[in-house]
Amino acid sequence: MNPRENTEQSLSVQKQSDSISRDIYALAGGAPPIAFVKPTFKAKYNTKQKAKSWIQQSFTNPARPDDLVLQHWIPEHKNNEEYTFAKFNRVIDVPEYTNEDYDKHLIDSDWSKKETDYLFQLCRRFDLRFPVIEDRYSFEDKYRTMEELKDRYYTVQRKLIKARPHIPGEYQQERQALIQQYAFDKRKETERKEALIGLFNRTKEQVEQEEALFVEARRIELNEPRLSREREALLNALQLEQAQQAPPAPLTPTTASSSNTTTTNAIGVVNGNATNASAGGSLSTPGGIGIAGGTASTGGLDNKKKKRMEESGTGPAAVAAAGSGSSINNSGANKKNRRISNASSGILEDVVPERKEKMIQGVYVRSQKLPVVTKQALQQKLLKSMADLDIPVRPMMPTNQIVQKYDILHHSLLHMLELKKNVDKLEAEHRTKKGQTARKQPPTAGAGPRDKRRKQG
Amino acid sequence: MASNKRMKGVSVTLPVYTYNFATPLTGKKSNDSDHTHKWSVGFKGFHGDLSFCIKKVVFRLHDTYPNPVRTIEQPPFELQETGWGEFEVLVKVYFHPSANEKAAQLYHHIRLHPYQDDPSGGPWPKDKPVTCFLYDELVFNEPTEAFYQILADNNVVGSSGLPLRKYTGKDYAVPPFSVQMEQEELDRLEKAQREVNQQILQLRQRRLALEQEKVSTN
């Protein structure tokens, strides 16, 4: 005790003098695990209890076959009790069969009587622990797998149960149930074991592959309802598009006529001018016809324009609409109409984005929905272009049509600016290339006439 | 409540405008630099006094004004003030409760000084008020049935309420907006659009030519 007290004292003294905060100590690696420190609790000897008396007793173990007498010390009150460890001698009931039984029921081509007897002996000895039995099995150098052993054992069991004479008071079901107990399918069991062995021996890559596949499968399963819905929607949309796109030509005139006489006039003029398109200019794209037609027809419509001004002024608007999309103010059918003509028009198709048909509920101020450019440089260019065209940044009267036109113009301008940038780049390349080839010209100029002479000669 | 049900796919446009008038102040008060002009700002529509659909209009003035939040609950939705500088007024329009909509916000920049010459040719006369009209449209997407009924009853659904021709009379308080003006603006846009389209075509041709040359010389 004294040495320990000393060390305790020295420890506490140490702590006082070299004390650094616990956190800092932890930073420097900290204290070693406490396990190395001796536990300070010591059970003190209980002197208050009275001493118990113990007797030396001789006993026999009922589990033993012989009558061996041994002696042991037991506390007095446990005298005359059964030996505590005898109860652990459990024996498994491995049924026995006589020779007649064997000859009658248990003859097997693969198993001799001797081997079967040997097997049963082992079963009894090892308490039906088949792994041990398989391991210890050495009958005439015959190697038996565990499945074979089990199979033989259970077959014997079943046959014995079947062969047993009818016991009074026994039901057929009971016997059946008993037989069921010993059902053993050798083939299945062998397969199962092989599968398990394969599973056990998988390499790391295989395990990871399996993991990944499983995760995929589960993900697909979870998303199944959503995916199938999307697929449905897509199919529907495609079908709808097909149905709409199929008759674009007849549709535009008919719906247009439903709204305005000027519109039909306009489109009639457009179609009429299709032939003039080639005369009007070198326009190869089909959409170009729409535009050229538009230009030509508005010229013709100018006089009619002032008369029809009262009717929501869609005349020239509709002409452009033939190319870009109707801007008539009926919902539903006209919106579809617009989409169709957008699909069939040429130039402005890739310029103007597909109009979102969804209507957002609520009130809004129209002028606040004018298109806005985010990039500073682009905005400057755009404003300059608008100024060149004599268009104010904010329209004086932002009505539905005007705002739509602003939108289209905005997109067209952006498109035009991009084209300009492209063309400038190409021109620059072109010029540099020309400069390069021009430099190469003088040296090869002399070779020309020489070549000619060679060819002639 | 059926009246609170929204009308799908229906959109109603209500044309409105904000305006302001300003006259320079004369007299002893003009020496005080804070009050060089007397101005008024307001909110109006083309279908009567709009009291059928508008509950109140709140004008938020510049913070330098005492009580900058001014609420007008009766038509005409207009307020008058004096000041010296031009600034932006936030005009918040609150609708009839049956509309079940939140307030719309418009902005009006108060004009005090004439930026153009008088149409008569000379400088702007001192007693002629400076006017500024800003047209806009309030679009109700999918309005409630009750509100739609109110709008329909007051002729908002069918017609825009705009006069056909530009007003050329003497009353300075009449805004210049008309169907004619809209048409003119449309025409201008048309023209611009055509020019842009032409340029696009030209650029495309040029690009095609350059690309072909590029390919052939390579």
XYZ file of C-alpha atoms in Angstrom:
675
model
C 0.000 0.000 0.000
C 2.718 2.358 0.799
C 4.422 2.331 -2.584
C 1.069 2.967 -4.207
C 0.332 5.859 -1.945
C 3.701 7.260 -2.813
C 3.077 7.072 -6.520
C -0.337 8.609 -6.054
C 1.184 11.466 -4.182
C 3.909 11.971 -6.730
C 1.345 11.891 -9.509
C -0.758 14.566 -7.904
C 2.303 16.683 -7.190
C 3.359 16.347 -10.792
C -0.058 17.412 -11.921
C 0.079 20.598 -9.890
C 3.466 21.747 -11.091
C 3.407 20.820 -14.790
C -0.264 21.520 -15.305
C -1.174 22.585 -18.828
C -4.767 22.805 -19.973
C -6.354 19.539 -21.052
C -7.025 20.726 -24.597
C -3.424 21.706 -25.228
C -2.260 18.418 -23.850
C -4.636 16.655 -26.222
C -3.125 18.567 -29.137
C 0.311 17.265 -28.294
C -0.867 13.670 -28.512
C -2.789 13.513 -25.340
C -2.585 11.051 -22.539
C -2.198 7.331 -23.225
C -5.276 5.150 -22.819
C -6.294 4.711 -19.261
C -6.118 0.961 -19.585
C -2.477 1.075 -18.780
C -3.197 2.636 -15.463
C -3.841 0.192 -12.699
C -7.418 0.200 -11.456
C -7.547 1.904 -8.172
C -10.434 -0.115 -6.804
C -9.539 -2.964 -4.638
C -12.152 -5.103 -3.040
C -11.385 -5.072 0.607
C -11.558 -8.301 2.551
C -14.928 -8.648 4.227
C -14.189 -9.525 7.794
C -17.749 -9.203 9.041
C -19.051 -12.399 7.398
C -18.952 -15.681 9.249
C -16.955 -18.487 7.724
C -18.895 -21.046 5.701
C -18.269 -24.702 6.272
C -17.314 -26.966 3.407
C -17.333 -30.755 3.337
C -15.212 -33.101 1.310
C -17.607 -35.439 -0.377
C -17.249 -38.531 -2.505
C -19.639 -38.837 -5.386
C -20.371 -40.687 -8.596
C -21.192 -39.148 -11.955
C -24.423 -40.682 -13.237
C -23.342 -39.714 -16.704
C -20.515 -42.161 -16.596
C -21.043 -45.734 -17.604
C -18.749 -47.079 -14.913
C -19.038 -46.557 -11.161
C -16.058 -44.334 -10.677
C -16.040 -42.732 -7.216
C -14.395 -39.345 -6.892
C -14.180 -36.781 -4.140
C -14.744 -33.039 -4.132
C -15.276 -30.166 -1.744
C -18.805 -28.780 -1.702
C -20.385 -26.229 0.575
C -22.395 -27.856 3.298
C -25.825 -26.806 2.097
C -25.296 -28.310 -1.301
C -24.820 -31.762 0.168
C -26.828 -34.634 -1.296
C -27.645 -32.855 -4.499
C -27.088 -34.446 -7.848
C -23.772 -33.860 -9.472
C -24.268 -30.504 -11.240
C -22.487 -31.412 -14.417
C -24.339 -34.635 -15.034
C -27.184 -32.873 -16.740
C -24.971 -31.809 -19.590
C -24.658 -35.317 -20.837
C -27.273 -35.104 -23.513
C -27.477 -37.924 -25.937
C -29.023 -37.616 -29.353
C -31.438 -40.396 -30.245
C -29.904 -41.934 -33.272
C -32.300 -44.738 -34.099
C -31.009 -48.252 -34.214
C -31.978 -50.823 -36.764
C -31.671 -54.567 -36.719
C -30.191 -56.598 -39.507
C -33.625 -57.691 -40.622
C -34.713 -54.094 -40.783
C -31.747 -53.364 -42.912
C -32.325 -56.205 -45.292
C -35.959 -55.375 -45.592
C -35.866 -51.612 -46.156
C -32.482 -50.084 -46.161
C -30.558 -51.788 -48.893
C -28.876 -49.231 -51.095
C -26.714 -49.636 -54.163
C -24.273 -47.001 -53.140
C -24.029 -47.867 -49.452
C -22.956 -51.227 -48.082
C -24.294 -52.359 -44.763
C -20.941 -51.980 -43.212
C -20.639 -48.417 -44.332
C -24.105 -47.540 -43.127
C -23.320 -49.052 -39.773
C -20.108 -47.085 -39.671
C -21.985 -43.907 -40.480
C -24.491 -44.459 -37.727
C -21.756 -45.220 -35.308
C -20.164 -41.912 -36.107
C -23.500 -40.133 -35.820
C -23.929 -41.488 -32.356
C -20.415 -40.710 -31.382
C -20.479 -37.149 -32.682
C -24.082 -36.340 -31.831
C -25.145 -35.830 -35.411
C -22.638 -33.069 -35.917
C -22.128 -33.562 -39.603
C -19.150 -31.256 -40.104
C -17.254 -33.318 -37.560
C -18.549 -36.562 -39.017
C -17.484 -35.580 -42.499
C -14.106 -34.652 -41.260
C -13.553 -37.860 -39.308
C -15.055 -40.119 -41.937
C -12.567 -42.669 -43.056
C -14.148 -45.784 -44.379
C -11.985 -47.719 -46.782
C -10.547 -44.514 -48.198
C -13.925 -43.544 -49.451
C -14.481 -39.842 -49.598
C -18.049 -38.803 -48.767
C -19.329 -35.252 -48.976
C -21.528 -33.955 -46.194
C -24.524 -33.989 -48.501
C -24.028 -37.662 -49.218
C -23.766 -38.479 -45.543
C -26.778 -36.439 -44.678
C -28.689 -37.899 -47.547
C -28.009 -41.455 -46.440
C -28.836 -40.709 -42.863
C -32.135 -39.023 -43.610
C -33.143 -41.612 -46.129
C -32.596 -44.276 -43.529
C -34.660 -42.285 -41.046
C -37.565 -41.866 -43.400
C -37.588 -45.506 -44.367
C -37.467 -46.569 -40.766
C -40.379 -44.356 -39.860
C -42.401 -45.676 -42.758
C -41.574 -49.233 -41.848
C -42.517 -48.973 -38.230
C -45.571 -50.994 -37.261
C -48.739 -49.070 -36.673
C -48.784 -47.839 -33.118
C -52.244 -47.727 -31.570
C -53.417 -44.182 -31.188
C -51.218 -42.726 -33.850
C -52.559 -40.563 -36.622
C -51.464 -40.696 -40.210
C -50.662 -36.990 -40.110
C -48.247 -37.419 -37.280
C -46.285 -39.974 -39.201
C -46.385 -37.806 -42.279
C -45.170 -34.855 -40.272
C -42.347 -36.926 -38.932
C -41.367 -37.993 -42.407
C -41.489 -34.377 -43.520
C -39.034 -33.570 -40.819
C -36.441 -35.674 -42.512
C -36.945 -34.333 -45.969
C -33.553 -33.811 -47.537
C -32.935 -33.001 -51.137
C -29.347 -33.914 -51.898
C -29.177 -32.150 -55.211
C -30.615 -28.944 -53.899
C -28.374 -28.970 -50.923
C -25.273 -29.527 -53.036
C -26.242 -26.659 -55.279
C -26.917 -24.449 -52.349
C -23.567 -25.201 -50.839
C -21.786 -24.530 -54.098
C -23.592 -21.231 -54.396
C -22.562 -20.310 -50.909
C -18.964 -21.209 -51.609
C -19.074 -19.106 -54.753
C -20.517 -16.245 -52.814
C -17.861 -16.592 -50.205
C -15.108 -16.590 -52.768
C -16.203 -13.501 -54.705
C -13.419 -11.077 -55.470
C -13.580 -7.476 -54.361
C -14.409 -6.249 -57.857
C -17.269 -8.618 -58.183
C -18.662 -7.477 -54.880
C -18.480 -3.868 -55.952
C -20.127 -4.658 -59.282
C -22.930 -6.374 -57.520
C -23.349 -3.453 -55.164
C -23.569 -1.019 -58.044
C -26.076 -3.158 -59.905
C -28.191 -3.470 -56.842
C -28.207 0.266 -56.236
C -29.147 0.851 -59.880
C -31.945 -1.648 -59.716
C -33.304 -0.090 -56.569
C -33.085 3.409 -58.024
C -34.953 2.355 -61.132
C -37.551 0.715 -59.015
C -38.061 3.820 -56.922
C -38.287 6.075 -59.927
C -40.495 3.652 -61.820
C -43.747 5.592 -61.337
C -42.181 8.932 -62.203
C -40.364 7.568 -65.253
C -43.417 5.845 -66.603
C -45.404 9.056 -66.211
C -42.740 11.020 -68.060
C -42.675 8.443 -70.793
C -46.427 8.698 -71.129
C -46.300 12.468 -71.288
C -43.557 12.360 -73.905
C -45.464 9.912 -76.037
C -48.559 12.020 -75.789
C -46.666 15.142 -76.708
C -45.066 13.438 -79.691
C -48.355 12.122 -80.901
C -49.899 15.511 -80.484
C -47.047 17.159 -82.383
C -47.431 14.668 -85.195
C -51.126 15.210 -85.359
C -50.596 18.962 -85.453
C -47.670 19.055 -87.803
C -49.355 16.833 -90.338
C -51.686 19.403 -91.826
C -49.946 22.746 -91.322
C -50.808 24.278 -94.664
C -54.558 23.889 -94.626
C -54.736 24.807 -90.971
C -53.228 28.281 -91.123
C -55.611 29.677 -93.696
C -58.692 28.186 -92.094
C -58.035 29.394 -88.597
C -56.880 32.706 -89.897
C -60.078 33.126 -91.786
C -61.989 32.500 -88.650
C -60.578 35.701 -87.213
C -59.975 38.322 -89.828
C -60.562 38.878 -93.486
C -57.324 40.754 -93.828
C -55.459 37.743 -92.597
C -56.758 35.516 -95.365
C -55.965 38.224 -97.808
C -52.497 38.443 -96.476
C -51.869 34.748 -96.654
C -53.424 34.532 -100.088
C -51.009 37.204 -101.183
C -48.166 35.356 -99.535
C -48.893 32.190 -101.453
C -49.352 34.174 -104.620
C -45.987 35.751 -104.111
C -44.279 32.452 -103.657
C -43.557 32.409 -107.331
C -42.269 35.936 -107.169
C -39.856 34.926 -104.515
C -37.263 33.800 -106.977
C -37.710 36.960 -108.931
C -37.550 38.983 -105.777
C -34.162 37.728 -104.750
C -31.944 34.731 -104.330
C -33.897 33.198 -101.489
C -33.346 29.490 -101.167
C -34.943 28.833 -97.797
C -38.690 28.167 -97.688
C -39.047 30.581 -94.792
C -37.620 33.269 -96.986
C -40.757 33.063 -99.029
C -42.773 33.982 -96.020
C -40.683 37.066 -95.402
C -40.478 38.141 -99.000
C -44.177 37.511 -99.302
C -44.621 39.589 -96.229
C -42.662 42.458 -97.632
C -44.457 42.387 -100.944
C -47.903 42.034 -99.494
C -47.635 44.833 -96.995
C -46.857 47.088 -99.901
C -50.108 46.006 -101.452
C -51.998 46.280 -98.232
C -50.933 49.805 -97.413
C -54.039 51.416 -98.848
C -56.332 48.817 -97.353
C -54.547 49.249 -94.077
C -56.049 52.598 -93.106
C -59.551 51.325 -93.765
C -59.142 48.219 -91.701
C -57.295 50.002 -88.940
C -60.304 49.818 -86.633
C -60.290 46.048 -86.669
C -57.690 45.408 -84.034
C -55.051 46.342 -86.586
C -53.891 42.824 -87.269
C -53.421 43.198 -91.013
C -49.696 43.679 -91.343
C -49.285 41.926 -88.074
C -50.879 38.823 -89.516
C -48.602 38.903 -92.520
C -45.591 38.765 -90.337
C -47.524 36.188 -88.406
C -47.603 33.932 -91.444
C -43.880 33.820 -91.078
C -43.540 34.006 -87.359
C -46.844 33.181 -85.709
C -50.266 34.653 -85.341
C -50.630 37.347 -82.740
C -54.386 37.343 -82.617
C -55.815 37.709 -79.180
C -57.929 34.570 -78.847
C -56.508 32.003 -76.508
C -56.329 28.278 -77.076
C -56.772 27.604 -80.752
C -54.723 30.537 -81.781
C -51.921 29.579 -79.542
C -51.773 26.180 -81.220
C -51.991 27.911 -84.531
C -49.013 29.960 -83.641
C -47.048 26.943 -82.685
C -47.785 25.224 -85.950
C -46.879 28.145 -88.126
C -43.774 28.555 -86.066
C -42.853 25.024 -86.864
C -43.418 25.437 -90.556
C -41.831 28.877 -90.923
C -38.237 29.247 -91.879
C -36.148 32.172 -90.808
C -37.550 33.139 -87.473
C -37.931 29.568 -86.327
C -34.535 29.218 -84.775
C -34.503 32.826 -83.665
C -37.652 33.099 -81.612
C -37.861 30.627 -78.764
C -40.931 28.412 -78.487
C -43.583 30.400 -76.716
C -44.445 29.004 -73.336
C -48.151 28.322 -73.397
C -48.548 28.161 -69.664
C -50.414 31.094 -68.201
C -49.231 32.216 -64.804
C -52.117 33.054 -62.565
C -52.239 36.534 -61.173
C -51.962 40.133 -62.173
C -48.922 41.716 -63.739
C -47.946 44.960 -65.370
C -47.257 44.425 -69.025
C -44.399 46.831 -69.387
C -42.534 44.938 -66.714
C -42.416 41.861 -68.905
C -40.384 43.395 -71.691
C -37.311 41.392 -72.633
C -34.183 42.193 -70.710
C -30.562 41.545 -71.558
C -28.178 40.510 -68.876
C -24.727 41.133 -70.336
C -23.620 44.718 -70.243
C -21.742 44.766 -73.564
C -24.560 43.022 -75.348
C -27.058 45.429 -73.893
C -25.115 48.411 -75.217
C -24.991 46.949 -78.703
C -28.648 46.144 -78.545
C -29.598 49.649 -77.445
C -27.522 51.112 -80.224
C -29.211 48.898 -82.788
C -32.608 49.875 -81.477
C -31.668 53.528 -81.705
C -30.543 53.018 -85.293
C -33.912 51.557 -86.099
C -35.623 54.462 -84.416
C -37.294 52.277 -81.794
C -37.491 53.509 -78.223
C -36.328 51.249 -75.420
C -39.720 51.313 -73.821
C -42.722 51.363 -76.137
C -45.049 54.315 -75.793
C -48.062 52.041 -75.619
C -47.138 48.588 -74.354
C -50.151 46.668 -75.533
C -50.253 42.918 -76.047
C -49.265 43.024 -79.699
C -46.636 45.649 -79.247
C -44.960 43.783 -76.437
C -44.966 40.618 -78.512
C -43.394 42.450 -81.377
C -40.819 43.880 -79.082
C -39.984 40.403 -77.960
C -39.559 39.141 -81.514
C -37.528 42.165 -82.484
C -35.348 41.738 -79.467
C -34.579 38.160 -80.376
C -34.017 38.987 -84.006
C -31.592 41.711 -83.060
C -29.673 39.375 -80.821
C -29.552 36.855 -83.630
C -28.397 39.498 -86.041
C -25.678 40.690 -83.722
C -24.442 37.161 -83.335
C -24.413 36.659 -87.072
C -22.510 39.886 -87.471
C -19.930 38.704 -85.013
C -19.585 35.414 -86.889
C -19.306 37.061 -90.247
C -16.721 39.533 -88.997
C -14.683 36.686 -87.641
C -14.902 34.795 -90.906
C -14.005 37.900 -92.865
C -10.980 38.493 -90.724
C -9.851 34.923 -91.288
C -10.499 35.296 -94.969
C -8.460 38.454 -95.175
C -5.505 36.993 -93.331
C -5.580 33.953 -95.546
C -5.638 36.126 -98.636
C -2.701 38.029 -97.272
C -0.824 34.764 -96.809
C -1.550 33.467 -100.278
C -0.678 36.868 -101.761
C 2.742 36.610 -100.172
C 3.204 33.181 -101.667
C 2.213 34.366 -105.178
C 5.443 36.017 -106.420
C 7.716 32.953 -106.037
C 5.308 30.683 -107.865
C 4.494 33.179 -110.606
C 7.681 32.296 -112.471
C 6.957 28.580 -112.325
C 3.690 29.039 -114.182
C 5.002 29.629 -117.723
C 7.608 26.938 -117.268
C 4.895 24.462 -116.444
C 3.015 25.449 -119.514
C 6.033 24.854 -121.688
C 6.549 21.465 -120.120
C 2.973 20.500 -120.739
C 3.155 21.490 -124.360
C 6.400 19.758 -124.890
C -67.233 29.637 -53.275
C -67.737 29.520 -56.960
C -66.911 33.164 -57.275
C -63.409 32.478 -56.095
C -62.819 29.908 -58.792
C -60.286 30.943 -61.389
C -61.198 31.083 -65.052
C -58.707 28.892 -66.782
C -57.022 30.216 -69.875
C -58.676 33.595 -69.591
C -56.711 36.779 -69.636
C -58.200 40.246 -69.287
C -56.263 43.394 -70.089
C -56.981 46.656 -68.382
C -55.255 49.616 -70.027
C -54.243 52.310 -67.583
C -51.839 55.175 -67.351
C -49.985 57.160 -64.756
C -49.630 60.835 -65.286
C -48.265 63.960 -63.748
C -48.666 67.641 -64.320
C -46.236 70.278 -63.143
C -46.321 74.080 -63.118
C -43.535 76.271 -61.889
C -44.386 78.322 -58.866
C -44.149 82.040 -58.843
C -44.389 84.398 -55.990
C -42.607 84.583 -52.676
C -42.459 80.845 -52.259
C -40.315 80.356 -55.332
C -37.381 81.930 -53.548
C -37.354 78.946 -51.250
C -35.426 76.333 -53.234
C -37.540 73.530 -51.883
C -40.674 74.526 -53.680
C -39.981 75.547 -57.222
C -42.800 73.533 -58.734
C -46.293 72.539 -57.968
C -47.024 69.091 -59.307
C -49.644 66.414 -59.195
C -49.380 62.727 -59.878
C -52.220 60.332 -60.595
C -53.457 57.025 -61.881
C -56.255 56.625 -64.392
C -57.852 54.288 -66.810
C -59.994 54.402 -69.899
C -63.125 52.824 -68.469
C -64.640 55.478 -66.291
C -63.084 56.138 -62.919
C -62.049 52.515 -62.286
C -63.680 52.483 -58.870
C -65.376 49.222 -59.773
C -62.169 47.265 -59.669
C -59.735 49.421 -57.751
C -60.052 49.650 -54.029
C -57.301 52.190 -53.405
C -54.065 53.545 -54.809
C -51.044 54.157 -52.634
C -48.418 56.613 -53.833
C -45.047 56.315 -52.257
C -43.112 59.536 -52.632
C -39.470 60.279 -52.086
C -38.288 59.737 -48.511
C -37.573 63.427 -48.112
C -41.275 64.085 -48.065
C -42.999 63.858 -44.688
C -45.363 60.885 -44.656
C -44.170 59.650 -48.024
C -46.863 56.990 -48.137
C -50.030 58.623 -49.422
C -53.189 56.590 -49.788
C -56.041 57.669 -52.006
C -59.182 55.607 -51.619
C -61.560 57.498 -53.860
C -61.335 58.374 -57.484
C -59.774 60.465 -58.898
C -56.624 58.726 -57.695
C -54.481 61.781 -57.669
C -52.464 63.769 -55.232
C -50.831 67.145 -55.355
C -47.602 68.342 -53.892
C -44.871 70.885 -54.254
C -41.226 70.256 -54.687
C -38.075 70.939 -56.607
C -36.791 67.668 -57.968
C -37.819 64.869 -60.257
C -38.012 61.413 -58.748
C -39.719 58.088 -59.126
C -43.049 57.520 -57.455
C -44.102 53.971 -56.621
C -47.771 53.619 -57.489
C -49.304 50.616 -55.808
C -52.759 49.678 -57.031
C -54.951 47.608 -54.747
C -57.804 45.737 -56.341
C -61.288 44.869 -55.302
C -61.174 42.027 -52.780
C -63.166 39.723 -55.059
C -60.169 39.669 -57.357
C -58.101 37.845 -54.778
C -54.964 39.415 -56.231
C -52.014 41.153 -54.749
C -51.408 44.800 -55.543
C -49.801 45.814 -58.820
C -46.818 48.139 -58.726
C -46.122 50.774 -61.311
C -43.453 53.407 -61.383
C -43.843 56.965 -62.530
C -41.006 59.365 -62.963
C -42.244 62.842 -62.127
C -41.497 65.314 -64.863
C -41.130 68.904 -63.825
C -39.128 70.403 -66.620
C -40.092 70.628 -70.260
C -37.623 68.669 -72.323
C -39.036 69.589 -75.640
C -39.866 72.736 -77.352
C -43.396 73.921 -77.262
C -45.326 72.754 -80.325
C -45.927 76.368 -81.225
C -42.223 76.720 -81.909
C -40.940 78.934 -79.162
C -39.803 78.161 -75.616
C -42.258 76.585 -73.247
C -44.490 79.253 -71.717
C -44.367 79.543 -68.006
C -48.009 78.986 -67.247
C -48.443 75.935 -69.444
C -48.203 72.834 -67.310
C -45.664 70.180 -68.167
C -47.336 66.820 -68.686
C -46.108 63.260 -68.640
C -48.233 60.259 -69.450
C -47.046 56.690 -69.113
C -49.259 54.073 -70.622
C -49.345 50.573 -69.265
C -51.584 47.562 -69.090
C -52.639 45.507 -66.149
C -53.021 41.912 -67.233
C -55.219 39.653 -65.153
C -54.368 36.022 -65.872
C -57.029 33.575 -64.849
C -59.149 36.026 -62.855
C -61.692 34.870 -60.350
C -65.198 34.514 -61.676
C -66.505 37.316 -59.503
C -63.828 39.724 -60.653
C -64.300 38.720 -64.242
C -67.954 39.531 -63.896
C -67.140 42.968 -62.541
C -64.744 43.623 -65.374
C -67.193 42.397 -67.959
C -69.978 44.518 -66.593
C -67.835 47.580 -67.017
C -66.866 46.852 -70.560
C -63.247 46.021 -69.870
C -63.389 42.560 -71.417
C -64.474 43.483 -74.890
C -62.933 46.831 -75.644
C -59.739 48.559 -74.732
C -61.506 51.831 -74.087
C -58.941 53.696 -76.136
C -60.073 56.513 -78.336
C -59.631 55.922 -81.998
C -57.722 59.002 -82.867
C -55.125 61.051 -81.138
C -56.518 63.903 -79.161
C -55.596 67.243 -80.624
C -57.614 69.536 -78.433
C -56.576 72.116 -75.886
C -57.157 70.196 -72.694
C -53.743 69.265 -71.455
C -55.103 66.616 -69.101
C -56.191 64.285 -71.895
C -53.594 61.625 -72.648
C -52.471 61.122 -76.206
C -53.027 57.339 -76.254
C -55.226 56.026 -78.968
C -55.701 53.171 -81.334
C -54.056 55.314 -83.931
C -50.962 55.667 -81.813
C -50.831 51.958 -81.219
C -51.067 51.372 -84.920
C -48.283 53.803 -85.612
C -46.097 52.089 -83.109
C -46.903 48.733 -84.630
C -45.967 50.042 -88.034
C -42.673 51.301 -86.768
C -41.944 47.967 -85.212
C -42.920 46.248 -88.425
C -40.543 48.367 -90.376
C -37.732 47.757 -87.954
C -38.422 44.064 -87.989
C -38.288 43.950 -91.760
C -34.976 45.747 -91.804
C -33.557 43.405 -89.248
C -34.781 40.402 -91.196
C -33.185 41.722 -94.319
C -29.910 42.239 -92.541
C -30.129 38.750 -91.153
C -30.618 37.324 -94.620
C -27.699 39.279 -95.989
C -25.480 38.230 -93.150
C -26.467 34.626 -93.611
C -25.610 34.752 -97.288
C -22.323 36.400 -96.578
C -21.525 33.792 -93.979
C -22.408 30.995 -96.351
C -20.196 32.455 -99.038
C -17.286 32.851 -96.682
C -17.667 29.347 -95.374
C -17.742 27.909 -98.857
C -14.633 29.813 -99.774
C -12.988 28.614 -96.629
C -13.758 25.036 -97.516
C -12.632 25.376 -101.107
C -9.309 27.024 -100.315
C -8.531 24.481 -97.632
